[in-house]
Amino acid sequence: MKKLNYSELWCSSPRYWGGLAALTFIILLGMTAAFYMEHNGHWVTGMSNQIVWGLPHVFAIFLIVAASGALNVASIGSVFGGPMYKPLGRFSGLLAIGLLAGGLVILLLDLGRPDRLIVAVTHYNFKSIFAWNIFLYTGFFIIVGIYLWAMIDRKANRFYQLTGFAAFFWRLALTTGTGSIFGFLVAREAYDAAIMAPMFIIMSFSYGLAFFIITLMSAYWWASRELGSHRLEKLKNLLGVFVGAVLYFSLVYHLTNLYITQHHGVEQFILVDGGIYSVMFWLGQVTIGGIIPLFMLYSPAFSDNRFATAIASIMVLIGGFIQIYVIVIGGQAYPMSLFPGKEVLASSFYDGVVASYTPTLAEGLLGVAGIAIAMTLVAVGARMLKVLPDSLEDPQEGAA
Amino acid sequence: MTGNNKQPKEIQRREFISKTILAAGTALAAPGILLTVANAKSESEGASSNVRWGMLVDSNKCVENCTACVDACNEENGINLLQRPSGQDDGMWNAQRPQWIRKVKLQDRQTGEITNLPLMCQHCESPPCVDVCPTGASFKRADGIVMVDRHICIGCRYCMMACPYKARSFLHQNVAEQRVHTPRGKGCVESCNLCVHRIDAGATTTACQDACNKDGHQAILFGDLKDPDSELSQMLRQKSSGQIRADLELNTGVRYTSL
């Protein structure tokens, strides 16, 4: 096997700087949108006292969930000893940090009082899973940072195994924390389920790997480096397993709810007559995010087709985004059952009726800016650090 | 001369040091003492866990289309001082403006029975909003009143996600005018605090109760749940009452008859 040589991403000016300029422009738009919302107050958004968390939260949760999943490739290399994955570990760590940072920026800028960030890090209520998450996120940056250092710097190599394990367990805790944000909401019928935490973990596996495949392919295209088919096929097959697992968890979640009479209403809403949410569930989450990518990843017709792998990964991300949208927005839109057995005839506060939500442009711009921040960090990081191998061509027969 | 002067100088120095320390100590302690004295028997006393404020709503007496309690609450807490942002349509204004108390009309699906009631923060003994708040801004006082510390609320709205009663409102717009006793600000969450400013000043009723009584309905009764002799406790003993979403076992401070 050839000796692996890592080097910074160094590509021709127009391609790299042009890409970076485009990303910066998107970030600037998002920051302008955040300022506009902060300056006027949230009344300029589609959010209300009924739909409390809107589109920015969908983006933020999507990125945070994907971040912990993006680290999986590194974990497979160091914790589970997969030789094919080991050279990809550094990039996996960098991507994880980038995605988490992008998600957190959105979350922070959508606060009612983003200027009170200092309060959030000085006042803690340890019964709150949100407060725990602040530690989980900060810890993730630190641990993955050290892990990255241990992978890159030969002198720090003795920490490699230890930090690898630490990062792996930390990422599991982090996604458990993110899933539990919803799992702990006893009052809302769509959320009150312990399966939320493991479901978020498997969602993170899937979205994170899809992000990884796309960014890896883009980086190697940007830098005109070689990416071997065999390695890509391994990633592709693994993605297929994760996509299937997400579908399975969704199935179990809905079957469980269908068994509980009290939850029939919310299931009817999401699965059948929830309008946009039912369409998003079946068309977005299940078809675009599940069935079609599964077909594209496993069908022999596409077995050696990189383009199909890229498209499938993008579809997994689109479907995943829609899945989080259905969970976050759909779960809030369905009215809380305050008075079982009674129908609400009149209320000034929309009791008993499906809440409407139309996201505004500003919310969307802030969300897209979060993705741009993640990608910018990865692009800049890959140019400054030796995270990508010069060549990822397939190892010789029998060498791996 | 110098030898003679040395002793008194040393004494002078010691005296100076001790007096300075005394003066500095007084200067540091005085404001605290003064504040304590000035505030004696008022806010500095804090809420007492010997009382638990609560409420009983008699749904039978609550009249359809009457909004006396809602209007009184809006007036008392300065909610009616909020200006509707220009260009905001009716639907969004209703969805985004704060509503501490609201009227709800219900019909039993089986029997067709109609119920009217006011709905506000239920002041749970184990409030989910307090559990989830990351900074501790959402808190419960020793006397059972659940409220928001607007100084450390970061506007994350997790409490609104957690509240089973949708009792909380987020301030979606800028605030031009407000009541001194009910401070509010854009980007923070707020909800019914059982007219805490009145109770702390010694009042025994809330604005909504006064308004309801004034209109002759007497559907709302505020009082101390821990005092067995309070009118509230006596009524609760006599009448059959219940909690909204009793299945969550939050032990609400607000109870309803004929639910």
XYZ file of C-alpha atoms in Angstrom:
659
model
C 0.000 0.000 0.000
C 1.275 3.441 -0.886
C 2.180 5.742 1.962
C -0.581 8.208 2.613
C 0.321 11.817 2.190
C -2.023 14.530 3.365
C -1.895 18.061 2.079
C -3.874 21.256 2.273
C -6.586 21.835 -0.268
C -4.836 23.890 -2.891
C -6.732 24.582 -6.020
C -6.719 27.084 -8.803
C -7.772 30.527 -7.715
C -11.062 31.094 -9.508
C -12.545 27.803 -8.367
C -11.602 28.143 -4.723
C -11.917 31.879 -4.226
C -15.017 32.085 -6.349
C -16.627 29.403 -4.214
C -15.561 31.126 -1.051
C -16.886 34.459 -2.301
C -20.256 32.887 -3.066
C -20.406 31.359 0.407
C -19.487 34.683 2.009
C -22.213 36.404 0.068
C -24.783 33.887 1.324
C -23.533 34.406 4.884
C -23.825 38.184 4.527
C -27.404 37.829 3.321
C -28.174 35.635 6.314
C -26.602 38.051 8.761
C -28.624 40.899 7.263
C -31.752 38.811 7.672
C -30.847 38.047 11.303
C -30.298 41.741 11.993
C -33.638 42.572 10.384
C -35.444 40.027 12.590
C -33.598 41.094 15.712
C -34.196 44.768 15.032
C -37.923 44.479 14.381
C -38.691 41.567 16.639
C -40.048 38.205 15.646
C -43.299 39.655 14.335
C -41.633 39.947 10.924
C -41.236 36.161 10.864
C -43.903 33.519 10.400
C -43.392 32.361 13.976
C -46.008 33.091 16.605
C -47.186 32.025 20.021
C -48.619 28.950 18.281
C -45.644 27.967 16.125
C -42.942 28.854 18.559
C -40.002 27.319 16.721
C -39.864 27.904 13.011
C -37.694 27.381 9.967
C -34.426 28.524 11.608
C -34.806 25.742 14.169
C -35.337 23.207 11.408
C -32.064 24.269 9.805
C -30.248 24.389 13.135
C -31.408 20.981 14.344
C -30.710 19.493 10.924
C -27.117 20.745 10.987
C -26.490 19.790 14.616
C -27.810 16.287 14.028
C -25.749 15.973 10.840
C -22.643 17.239 12.651
C -22.473 14.352 15.065
C -23.142 11.944 12.214
C -20.368 13.410 10.097
C -17.924 12.268 12.762
C -18.918 8.660 12.192
C -16.436 8.118 9.422
C -13.602 9.003 11.797
C -15.113 6.788 14.487
C -15.300 3.814 12.151
C -11.613 4.357 11.423
C -10.402 4.664 14.993
C -12.987 2.971 17.214
C -13.972 0.115 14.931
C -10.659 -0.121 13.073
C -11.851 0.156 9.487
C -8.711 0.653 7.359
C -10.646 2.026 4.411
C -12.114 4.750 6.593
C -9.022 5.778 8.496
C -7.618 8.165 5.841
C -10.970 9.969 5.851
C -10.950 10.573 9.605
C -9.397 14.028 9.578
C -11.849 15.435 7.088
C -14.685 13.821 9.000
C -13.636 15.652 12.180
C -13.352 18.971 10.392
C -16.766 18.571 8.768
C -18.330 17.711 12.124
C -16.965 20.894 13.695
C -18.106 22.981 10.726
C -21.650 21.632 10.701
C -22.092 22.064 14.435
C -20.827 25.650 14.291
C -23.209 26.457 11.439
C -26.174 25.016 13.335
C -25.328 26.832 16.534
C -24.990 30.197 14.803
C -28.567 29.842 13.528
C -29.842 28.782 16.924
C -28.143 31.709 18.596
C -29.315 34.310 16.092
C -32.892 33.155 16.360
C -33.034 33.729 20.106
C -35.328 36.499 21.259
C -32.314 38.031 22.951
C -29.152 36.936 21.110
C -27.318 39.700 22.953
C -27.765 37.697 26.136
C -25.458 34.888 25.067
C -23.375 35.662 28.137
C -26.412 34.893 30.309
C -26.794 31.532 28.621
C -23.255 30.580 29.581
C -23.312 31.962 33.095
C -26.746 30.887 34.363
C -27.565 27.210 34.333
C -30.590 25.209 35.266
C -29.266 21.686 35.281
C -32.669 20.137 35.019
C -32.945 21.595 31.532
C -31.764 19.461 28.638
C -30.999 22.752 26.870
C -28.475 23.656 29.538
C -26.934 20.196 29.183
C -26.718 20.716 25.466
C -24.673 23.868 25.935
C -22.047 21.678 27.616
C -22.450 18.896 25.075
C -21.870 21.319 22.190
C -18.886 23.036 23.785
C -17.422 19.686 24.765
C -17.874 18.415 21.225
C -15.786 21.271 19.817
C -13.028 20.644 22.358
C -12.940 16.860 22.080
C -13.160 16.756 18.299
C -10.546 19.526 18.161
C -8.117 17.437 20.207
C -9.054 14.353 18.213
C -8.251 16.220 15.013
C -4.934 17.320 16.460
C -4.155 13.760 17.496
C -4.865 12.596 13.973
C -2.798 15.294 12.273
C 0.190 15.785 14.577
C 2.446 12.744 14.900
C 3.582 13.927 18.342
C 0.013 13.797 19.600
C -0.612 10.409 18.076
C -0.613 8.665 21.455
C -3.922 10.410 22.217
C -5.446 9.137 18.995
C -7.162 6.031 20.350
C -8.313 7.717 23.546
C -9.740 10.819 21.881
C -11.295 8.634 19.209
C -13.280 6.758 21.820
C -14.087 9.962 23.726
C -15.357 11.636 20.583
C -17.464 8.630 19.689
C -19.223 8.487 23.044
C -19.558 12.245 23.181
C -21.271 12.329 19.814
C -23.760 9.714 20.979
C -24.484 11.820 24.057
C -24.833 14.939 21.943
C -27.444 13.486 19.631
C -29.248 11.916 22.561
C -29.386 15.423 24.001
C -30.710 16.906 20.778
C -33.370 14.214 20.419
C -34.325 14.598 24.053
C -35.156 18.271 23.515
C -38.291 16.865 21.935
C -38.597 13.616 23.820
C -38.966 15.486 27.099
C -41.934 17.583 26.022
C -44.651 15.676 27.808
C -47.474 17.924 26.755
C -47.142 17.612 23.003
C -48.437 14.391 21.568
C -46.075 14.306 18.602
C -42.993 14.515 20.812
C -43.581 12.720 24.055
C -41.712 9.538 23.109
C -38.482 8.003 24.354
C -37.752 6.710 20.859
C -36.967 10.296 19.846
C -33.407 10.075 21.185
C -32.312 6.871 19.390
C -34.216 7.977 16.294
C -32.220 11.197 16.238
C -29.015 9.175 16.533
C -29.832 7.065 13.506
C -30.946 10.192 11.639
C -27.567 11.715 12.433
C -25.774 8.650 11.008
C -27.655 9.068 7.770
C -27.522 12.868 7.306
C -23.944 13.090 8.517
C -22.709 10.480 6.074
C -24.671 12.057 3.209
C -23.046 15.407 4.005
C -19.682 13.692 4.191
C -20.016 12.011 0.816
C -21.076 15.218 -0.907
C -18.408 17.421 0.647
C -15.717 14.798 0.033
C -16.672 14.504 -3.619
C -16.803 18.296 -3.973
C -13.428 18.764 -2.305
C -11.771 16.197 -4.567
C -13.394 17.732 -7.575
C -12.327 21.221 -6.445
C -8.748 20.100 -5.959
C -8.691 17.717 -8.928
C -7.552 14.834 -6.723
C -8.353 11.212 -7.210
C -11.113 9.486 -5.290
C -11.207 5.728 -5.665
C -14.421 3.955 -6.625
C -13.997 1.178 -4.132
C -13.811 3.560 -1.197
C -16.779 5.526 -2.423
C -18.731 2.319 -2.822
C -18.097 1.426 0.806
C -19.445 4.806 1.892
C -22.380 4.440 -0.451
C -23.363 1.016 0.894
C -23.082 2.258 4.448
C -25.342 5.199 3.620
C -27.899 2.726 2.294
C -27.912 0.879 5.622
C -28.452 4.124 7.514
C -31.238 5.312 5.205
C -33.001 2.002 5.743
C -32.545 2.315 9.488
C -34.096 5.793 9.513
C -37.122 4.422 7.671
C -37.343 1.588 10.185
C -37.248 3.942 13.177
C -39.910 6.162 11.620
C -42.052 3.095 11.110
C -41.678 1.996 14.733
C -42.352 5.526 15.982
C -45.598 5.785 14.031
C -46.703 2.220 14.771
C -46.232 2.840 18.487
C -48.260 6.017 18.279
C -50.960 4.267 16.301
C -51.368 1.755 19.094
C -52.036 4.504 21.634
C -55.613 5.735 21.219
C -54.710 9.119 22.656
C -52.254 9.648 19.807
C -54.576 8.686 16.970
C -55.362 12.332 16.313
C -51.796 13.403 15.756
C -51.080 10.323 13.631
C -54.127 11.012 11.480
C -52.800 14.548 11.120
C -49.236 13.681 10.102
C -50.049 10.630 7.991
C -53.378 11.457 6.355
C -55.093 14.799 6.572
C -52.401 17.204 7.723
C -52.251 18.896 4.314
C -48.726 20.095 3.683
C -47.343 18.004 6.559
C -48.791 14.744 5.236
C -47.500 15.563 1.761
C -44.081 16.369 3.189
C -44.083 13.148 5.185
C -44.940 10.805 2.331
C -43.368 12.627 -0.579
C -40.427 14.268 1.193
C -39.400 12.127 4.114
C -40.393 8.675 2.872
C -40.093 8.893 -0.923
C -37.379 11.487 -1.612
C -35.437 10.863 1.570
C -35.877 7.107 1.784
C -37.176 4.951 -1.037
C -35.593 6.657 -4.072
C -32.113 6.991 -2.495
C -32.286 3.368 -1.347
C -33.014 2.329 -4.903
C -30.230 4.503 -6.290
C -27.709 3.276 -3.730
C -28.421 -0.418 -4.112
C -29.682 -0.884 -7.651
C -27.101 -2.672 -9.845
C -27.969 -0.186 -12.579
C -26.193 2.530 -10.592
C -23.527 0.339 -9.025
C -20.568 2.267 -10.444
C -22.245 5.592 -10.987
C -20.792 8.440 -8.937
C -23.378 10.853 -10.140
C -26.114 8.567 -8.779
C -24.338 8.383 -5.424
C -24.132 12.169 -5.263
C -27.782 12.593 -6.215
C -28.829 9.956 -3.683
C -26.860 11.733 -0.950
C -28.472 15.057 -1.817
C -31.889 13.408 -1.732
C -31.124 11.943 1.683
C -30.330 15.456 2.874
C -33.482 16.968 1.348
C -35.605 14.175 2.801
C -33.866 14.552 6.159
C -34.496 18.262 6.203
C -38.167 17.618 5.459
C -38.287 14.961 8.166
C -37.077 17.496 10.739
C -39.539 20.045 9.364
C -42.399 17.586 9.872
C -41.209 16.789 13.397
C -40.599 20.397 14.481
C -43.294 22.363 12.668
C -45.861 19.609 12.128
C -45.601 18.586 15.761
C -46.401 22.134 16.853
C -49.097 22.749 14.261
C -51.205 19.917 15.607
C -53.261 21.385 18.468
C -52.472 20.296 21.989
C -55.244 18.372 23.623
C -56.133 20.488 26.631
C -59.637 19.192 27.104
C -59.926 15.527 26.162
C -63.396 14.650 24.953
C -64.313 18.248 24.287
C -64.323 20.331 21.179
C -63.128 23.921 21.289
C -65.881 26.098 19.828
C -64.234 29.462 20.421
C -60.862 30.751 21.549
C -58.869 33.853 20.769
C -55.659 31.855 21.057
C -56.226 29.202 18.403
C -56.957 26.433 20.888
C -58.036 23.239 19.212
C -57.236 24.340 15.679
C -54.265 23.511 13.484
C -51.800 26.392 13.720
C -50.717 27.914 10.450
C -47.154 28.764 9.664
C -45.706 30.401 6.580
C -41.953 30.822 6.821
C -40.605 34.161 5.671
C -37.646 34.874 3.427
C -35.595 36.183 6.336
C -35.936 32.913 8.232
C -34.877 30.966 5.159
C -31.883 33.222 4.531
C -30.678 32.785 8.097
C -30.996 29.019 7.786
C -29.163 28.809 4.462
C -26.448 31.056 5.917
C -25.902 28.420 8.605
C -25.132 25.837 5.937
C -22.860 28.348 4.204
C -20.998 28.954 7.473
C -20.457 25.223 7.875
C -19.175 24.887 4.312
C -16.938 27.954 4.633
C -15.345 26.588 7.797
C -14.706 23.294 6.053
C -13.282 24.991 2.953
C -11.022 27.284 4.953
C -10.074 24.493 7.370
C -9.178 22.134 4.542
C -6.943 24.789 3.029
C -5.166 25.467 6.307
C -4.895 21.943 7.707
C -3.685 18.707 6.238
C -6.986 16.899 6.397
C -7.348 15.475 2.905
C -5.081 12.746 1.484
C -3.395 13.653 -1.805
C -4.979 10.674 -3.347
C -7.726 8.355 -2.294
C -7.205 5.930 -5.107
C -8.191 2.385 -4.381
C -5.600 0.263 -2.625
C -3.979 -2.506 -4.630
C -5.717 -5.839 -4.664
C -5.176 -7.613 -1.336
C -3.409 -4.653 0.285
C -6.383 -3.470 2.323
C 12.992 64.754 69.048
C 12.770 62.163 66.388
C 12.906 59.402 68.968
C 10.094 60.988 70.948
C 8.033 61.573 67.892
C 8.369 57.977 66.728
C 5.990 56.547 69.299
C 3.067 58.903 68.749
C 3.549 58.648 64.994
C 3.285 54.867 65.150
C 0.138 55.201 67.237
C -1.192 57.771 64.811
C -0.545 55.384 61.965
C -2.292 52.474 63.704
C -5.183 54.701 64.612
C -5.366 55.884 61.052
C -5.411 52.327 59.735
C -8.050 51.159 62.167
C -10.258 54.183 61.543
C -9.903 53.751 57.790
C -10.928 50.124 58.054
C -13.869 51.113 60.227
C -14.899 53.846 57.799
C -14.530 51.579 54.808
C -16.487 48.871 56.582
C -19.254 51.290 57.423
C -19.311 52.603 53.891
C -19.630 49.074 52.564
C -22.193 47.887 55.060
C -24.299 51.029 55.331
C -26.106 50.832 51.995
C -26.974 47.237 52.716
C -28.302 48.085 56.154
C -30.107 51.146 54.864
C -31.671 49.183 52.058
C -32.708 46.478 54.460
C -34.230 49.018 56.819
C -35.914 50.908 54.003
C -37.364 47.761 52.578
C -38.271 46.135 55.848
C -41.573 44.275 55.644
C -41.873 44.675 51.914
C -40.203 43.111 48.875
C -36.990 42.193 50.716
C -38.945 39.727 52.761
C -39.390 37.551 49.692
C -42.131 35.113 49.015
C -43.045 32.782 51.830
C -43.522 29.066 51.421
C -46.147 29.230 54.135
C -48.611 30.260 51.480
C -49.432 28.848 48.084
C -51.407 31.172 45.899
C -54.059 29.557 43.804
C -57.374 30.077 42.150
C -60.716 28.415 41.690
C -62.681 29.086 38.540
C -66.361 28.197 38.593
C -67.018 27.406 34.952
C -70.787 27.434 35.536
C -70.632 31.098 36.452
C -68.373 32.044 33.562
C -70.519 33.812 30.972
C -70.205 33.323 27.250
C -68.871 36.317 25.320
C -67.928 38.114 28.560
C -64.306 39.243 28.417
C -64.169 41.239 31.642
C -61.264 39.195 33.042
C -59.289 39.404 29.804
C -59.797 43.161 29.517
C -58.866 43.709 33.137
C -55.703 41.657 32.759
C -54.713 43.566 29.627
C -55.246 46.842 31.472
C -53.566 45.789 34.718
C -50.442 44.417 33.051
C -50.168 46.984 30.306
C -50.753 44.454 27.540
C -53.183 46.878 25.909
C -50.388 49.432 25.673
C -48.697 47.333 23.010
C -49.055 48.811 19.557
C -49.920 46.561 16.680
C -47.043 46.731 14.189
C -48.125 48.476 11.027
C -48.868 46.108 8.200
C -49.601 43.123 10.426
C -52.831 41.349 9.534
C -55.501 40.268 12.034
C -54.543 36.626 11.992
C -50.893 37.225 12.764
C -51.671 39.883 15.369
C -53.858 37.413 17.227
C -51.255 34.692 16.896
C -48.370 36.899 18.002
C -49.720 39.345 20.602
C -49.377 38.340 24.242
C -52.448 36.795 25.824
C -51.992 36.109 29.502
C -55.587 35.027 29.945
C -58.037 33.932 27.277
C -61.636 32.818 27.099
C -62.320 29.359 25.771
C -65.707 27.883 24.830
C -65.940 24.117 24.833
C -68.498 21.534 23.866
C -68.531 17.963 25.090
C -68.312 15.699 22.070
C -70.639 13.129 23.616
C -73.198 15.121 25.556
C -73.101 18.472 23.788
C -72.689 20.303 27.083
C -71.219 23.781 26.681
C -68.507 25.068 29.027
C -66.984 28.549 29.152
C -63.837 29.239 31.070
C -60.860 31.565 31.336
C -57.519 29.900 30.691
C -54.208 31.212 31.946
C -50.980 29.969 33.516
C -52.033 27.185 35.861
C -49.169 27.794 38.285
C -48.186 24.139 38.527
C -46.427 22.770 41.549
C -44.068 20.976 39.151
C -44.010 23.366 36.201
C -42.586 21.903 32.951
C -41.618 25.429 31.867
C -39.306 25.727 34.872
C -37.794 22.298 34.228
C -36.806 23.072 30.653
C -35.595 26.676 31.008
C -31.834 26.622 30.336
C -30.984 29.740 32.345
C -33.443 29.481 35.209
C -35.335 32.554 34.019
C -38.556 30.600 34.264
C -38.990 30.038 37.967
C -41.456 29.252 40.702
C -41.590 31.438 43.799
C -41.819 29.961 47.243
C -45.474 30.983 47.322
C -46.214 28.980 44.179
C -46.350 31.784 41.617
C -44.691 30.747 38.364
C -43.151 33.614 36.444
C -40.306 34.738 34.175
C -37.259 36.695 35.259
C -37.035 39.071 32.342
C -33.411 39.853 33.124
C -32.133 36.388 32.315
C -34.686 35.196 29.747
C -32.785 34.694 26.489
C -35.923 34.182 24.410
C -35.319 30.543 23.431
C -39.051 29.721 23.822
C -38.380 26.222 25.121
C -40.802 26.957 27.991
C -43.511 27.684 25.452
C -42.850 24.330 23.820
C -43.087 22.625 27.197
C -46.160 24.336 28.664
C -49.148 21.995 28.398
C -51.571 24.932 28.596
C -50.082 27.211 25.924
C -50.126 29.795 28.677
C -47.026 31.661 27.611
C -46.526 34.452 25.124
C -43.427 35.715 23.403
C -42.946 39.428 22.847
C -42.710 39.626 19.069
C -42.372 43.381 18.770
C -40.793 46.488 20.223
C -42.328 47.879 23.391
C -42.985 51.586 23.513
C -45.043 51.880 26.683
C -45.279 49.636 29.708
C -46.468 49.624 33.288
C -43.788 50.151 35.915
C -44.820 47.040 37.827
C -44.966 44.824 34.749
C -41.761 45.349 32.825
C -41.586 43.715 29.442
C -39.229 43.693 26.521
C -39.016 42.457 22.971
C -37.662 38.956 22.703
C -38.659 37.698 26.152
C -41.387 35.336 27.260
C -44.138 36.287 29.693
C -47.292 34.901 31.240
C -49.845 35.344 34.015
C -48.134 35.933 37.346
C -51.308 36.102 39.454
C -50.883 39.900 39.637
C -47.763 39.383 41.710
C -47.184 43.129 42.131
C -50.588 43.476 43.802
C -50.168 40.425 45.994
C -46.710 41.541 47.144
C -48.188 44.918 48.024
C -50.724 43.195 50.256
C -53.717 42.862 47.944
C -55.862 39.759 48.263
C -57.409 39.681 44.799
C -56.232 39.622 41.219
C -57.370 42.031 38.517
C -59.343 39.316 36.720
C -61.206 38.373 39.898
C -62.092 42.002 40.634
C -63.401 42.482 37.106
C -65.431 39.283 37.230
C -66.955 40.249 40.578
C -67.680 43.762 39.356
C -69.718 42.326 36.530
C -71.568 40.207 39.051
C -70.387 36.784 37.877
C -68.028 35.815 40.679
C -66.539 32.997 38.678
C -62.961 33.581 39.860
C -61.732 33.156 43.413
C -58.114 33.830 44.331
C -56.563 32.807 47.628
C -54.136 30.790 49.713
C -54.316 27.063 49.100
C -52.290 26.325 52.216
C -54.532 28.220 54.607
C -57.349 25.815 55.518
C -59.526 28.757 56.576
C -59.144 30.784 53.405
C -62.299 31.196 51.354
C -60.539 29.397 48.507
C -59.725 26.343 50.625
C -63.247 26.213 51.978
C -64.765 26.392 48.517
C -62.395 23.720 47.245
C -63.550 21.451 50.085
C -67.213 22.043 49.356
C -67.224 21.882 45.581
C -66.003 19.187 43.328
C -63.194 20.620 41.224
C -60.496 19.438 38.867
C -57.343 20.349 37.044
C -56.881 20.772 33.325
C -54.723 17.890 32.076
C -54.792 16.280 35.502
C -53.208 13.242 33.840
C -49.882 15.100 33.776
C -49.942 15.257 37.600
C -48.536 18.766 37.714
C -50.705 19.719 40.701
C -51.904 23.016 39.318
C -52.600 26.011 41.500
C -55.580 26.947 39.325
C -58.581 24.639 39.679
C -61.898 24.499 37.853
C -65.330 23.341 38.874
C -67.637 21.770 36.304
C -64.841 21.043 33.910
